[in-house]
Structures are given as C-alpha cells and as structure tokens.
Tab-separated table of C-alpha atoms in Angstrom:
chain	number	residue	atom	x	y	z
A	285	MET	CA	-13.692	4.604	8.990
A	286	LEU	CA	-10.610	4.788	7.691
A	287	LYS	CA	-7.735	3.521	11.030
A	288	ASP	CA	-5.015	5.607	10.845
A	289	VAL	CA	-2.221	2.869	11.992
A	290	SER	CA	1.182	3.096	13.762
A	291	ASN	CA	4.197	1.916	12.821
A	292	ASP	CA	4.031	-0.837	15.536
A	293	TYR	CA	0.943	-1.720	14.507
A	294	PHE	CA	2.159	-2.392	11.075
A	295	GLU	CA	3.923	-4.657	11.575
A	296	LYS	CA	2.909	-6.379	14.711
A	297	GLN	CA	-0.256	-6.555	12.856
A	298	LEU	CA	-0.910	-5.701	9.396
A	299	ILE	CA	1.882	-7.011	7.984
A	300	TYR	CA	0.775	-10.374	9.417
A	301	LYS	CA	-2.406	-10.679	10.339
A	302	VAL	CA	-4.013	-8.845	6.531
A	303	ASP	CA	-3.556	-10.835	3.421
A	304	GLN	CA	-3.979	-8.076	1.082
A	305	PHE	CA	-4.003	-4.168	2.260
A	306	MET	CA	-2.917	-0.396	0.890
A	307	VAL	CA	-1.677	1.968	2.966
A	308	PHE	CA	-1.627	5.859	2.480
A	309	VAL	CA	1.016	7.086	3.221
A	310	TRP	CA	0.178	11.598	4.420
A	311	ALA	CA	1.343	14.410	6.703
A	312	PRO	CA	-0.649	17.192	8.121
A	313	TRP	CA	1.428	19.663	6.493
A	314	CYS	CA	0.652	18.257	2.846
A	315	SER	CA	-1.671	20.120	1.119
A	316	ASN	CA	-2.017	17.261	-1.903
A	317	CYS	CA	-2.466	14.493	1.364
A	318	LYS	CA	-5.286	16.681	2.295
A	319	THR	CA	-6.832	16.578	-1.133
A	320	MET	CA	-6.239	12.839	-1.291
A	321	MET	CA	-7.619	11.939	1.968
A	322	PRO	CA	-11.409	12.192	1.313
A	323	ILE	CA	-11.214	10.303	-1.635
A	324	ILE	CA	-9.258	7.343	0.115
A	325	THR	CA	-11.307	7.893	3.114
A	326	GLU	CA	-14.071	6.770	0.289
A	327	LEU	CA	-12.235	4.108	-0.867
A	328	GLY	CA	-12.026	2.609	2.384
A	329	SER	CA	-15.325	2.130	2.444
A	330	GLU	CA	-16.433	0.705	-0.965
A	331	ILE	CA	-13.771	-2.267	-0.713
A	332	SER	CA	-14.583	-5.315	0.205
A	333	ASP	CA	-13.519	-6.998	4.161
A	334	ASN	CA	-10.523	-9.220	1.659
A	335	PHE	CA	-9.001	-6.308	1.125
A	336	GLN	CA	-8.272	-3.270	3.702
A	337	ILE	CA	-6.682	0.412	3.832
A	338	VAL	CA	-5.023	2.396	6.251
A	339	LYS	CA	-3.665	5.549	7.105
A	340	LEU	CA	-0.170	5.846	8.518
A	341	ASN	CA	1.850	9.636	9.220
A	342	GLY	CA	4.884	10.101	7.872
A	343	ASP	CA	5.636	12.660	10.441
A	344	GLU	CA	4.971	10.027	12.779
A	345	ASN	CA	6.408	6.919	11.543
A	346	GLN	CA	9.311	7.569	10.716
A	347	ASN	CA	10.368	3.824	11.366
A	348	PHE	CA	8.418	3.120	8.425
A	349	ILE	CA	9.549	6.246	5.800
A	350	LYS	CA	12.646	4.640	5.734
A	351	LYS	CA	11.917	1.277	6.069
A	352	TYR	CA	9.761	0.852	3.091
A	353	LYS	CA	11.759	3.818	1.231
A	354	VAL	CA	9.390	6.835	1.182
A	355	PHE	CA	10.813	10.024	-0.731
A	356	GLY	CA	7.435	11.774	-1.138
A	357	LEU	CA	4.036	12.079	0.062
A	358	PRO	CA	1.322	11.425	-0.537
A	359	THR	CA	2.025	7.647	-1.309
A	360	THR	CA	0.487	4.299	-1.332
A	361	LEU	CA	1.795	1.259	-0.744
A	362	ILE	CA	-0.080	-2.126	-1.997
A	363	PHE	CA	1.447	-5.024	0.502
A	364	SER	CA	0.238	-8.638	-1.114
A	365	HIS	CA	0.619	-11.560	1.846
A	366	GLY	CA	3.379	-9.416	3.901
A	367	LEU	CA	5.203	-7.751	0.223
A	368	LEU	CA	5.026	-5.196	-0.811
A	369	ILE	CA	4.019	-5.137	-4.654
A	370	LYS	CA	3.294	-1.396	-6.137
A	371	ARG	CA	4.230	1.810	-4.899
A	372	LYS	CA	2.639	5.179	-5.862
A	373	THR	CA	3.612	8.314	-4.687
A	374	GLY	CA	1.586	12.034	-5.543
A	375	MET	CA	-1.621	12.356	-6.744
A	376	GLN	CA	-4.291	10.006	-7.413
A	377	SER	CA	-7.833	9.908	-9.108
A	378	LYS	CA	-9.923	7.096	-7.704
A	379	LYS	CA	-10.525	5.876	-10.580
A	380	PHE	CA	-6.244	4.786	-10.744
A	381	LEU	CA	-6.692	3.567	-7.174
A	382	VAL	CA	-9.723	1.732	-8.347
A	383	LYS	CA	-7.301	-0.297	-11.639
A	384	GLN	CA	-4.527	-0.599	-8.884
A	385	ILE	CA	-6.480	-1.891	-6.334
A	386	MET	CA	-9.035	-4.619	-8.349
A	387	GLU	CA	-5.419	-5.505	-10.361
A	388	ASN	CA	-3.439	-6.518	-7.336
A	389	LYS	CA	-7.153	-7.971	-5.432
A	390	ASN	CA	-6.729	-11.126	-6.228
A	391	PHE	CA	-2.523	-11.540	-6.254
A	392	SER	CA	-1.509	-14.999	-5.031
A	393	TYR	CA	0.899	-16.496	-2.920
A	394	SER	CA	2.598	-18.301	-6.606
A	395	LYS	CA	2.142	-15.215	-8.469
A	396	LEU	CA	4.218	-13.395	-5.695
A	397	LYS	CA	7.006	-15.501	-6.127
A	398	LYS	CA	7.003	-15.214	-10.239
A	399	LYS	CA	6.739	-11.610	-9.618
A	400	LYS	CA	9.816	-10.895	-7.617
A	401	LEU	CA	11.500	-13.603	-10.088
A	402	ARG	CA	10.411	-12.288	-13.427
A	403	ASP	CA	11.603	-8.748	-11.705
A	404	PHE	CA	15.304	-10.359	-10.833
A	405	LEU	CA	14.917	-11.605	-14.469
A	406	GLY	CA	14.485	-8.403	-15.808
A	407	GLY	CA	10.980	-9.813	-17.086
A	408	HIS	CA	12.110	-12.906	-19.195
A	409	LEU	CA	10.158	-15.127	-17.359
A	410	LYS	CA	6.782	-15.584	-19.152
A	411	LYS	CA	3.385	-14.959	-17.639
C-alpha cells in the first residue's frame, strides 16, 4: 500500500529519516494522475526497502507545492539524503520510472555534493 503523506509528515519524518525516496504529487481532479496511480502503487510494492515511494495530494499541501516549485501534475520528485535530485512532470511509464529510480537509488552524499558543484559550474567538473 502506497503511503499518502502531508507536508508536515514530509518535513518532520521523511526528509530527515529516509535516505532515498520518491514523492508522487497528484490531485483528485487530475486525469493523468489517476492514470499513473496504479503504476505508482505497483512500483511502491516492488521497490526494495532502501527506497520508499509516497504520494502527496498537491491540493491539500500548498506549502510543499510552493517550496518545491511544482507547476504541473502529475509530478515525481526523487530525493536523496534530504536533497531533491530529480524532477519530472507529466505522464511517465513504469519503465521510465524504474530507470529513474535505479539510476538514483544508490546516489551517495559525496556524489550529491559533486553533482551540485558540477551543476553550479555548468557541467565542467568531471564525473
């Protein structure tokens, strides 16, 4: 079962206690969200214990929407060690989501620091 979280739960529990996770931002009126929900639910039951998937209702969590600049739905946000490392808005296939999760599943804190520095320098730092 996919856990439905609030902004408060995200800020007080997830961001500090779970190393790597994905947030599926959705709304009840969003037809693409309804289409993706079974895919997200299925992934949530398939992904291993060291990567968590949760869903967050964007209509009920406006602080989260503003803080993470979610401009469209559905949106998936992948976090590692408290930092947002990947964002995708719009319909996504299960295959695409699995690829995104697997690419970022073992993202270490040192790689995060290097990635942030590389992004800041415009990609000129060697991987």
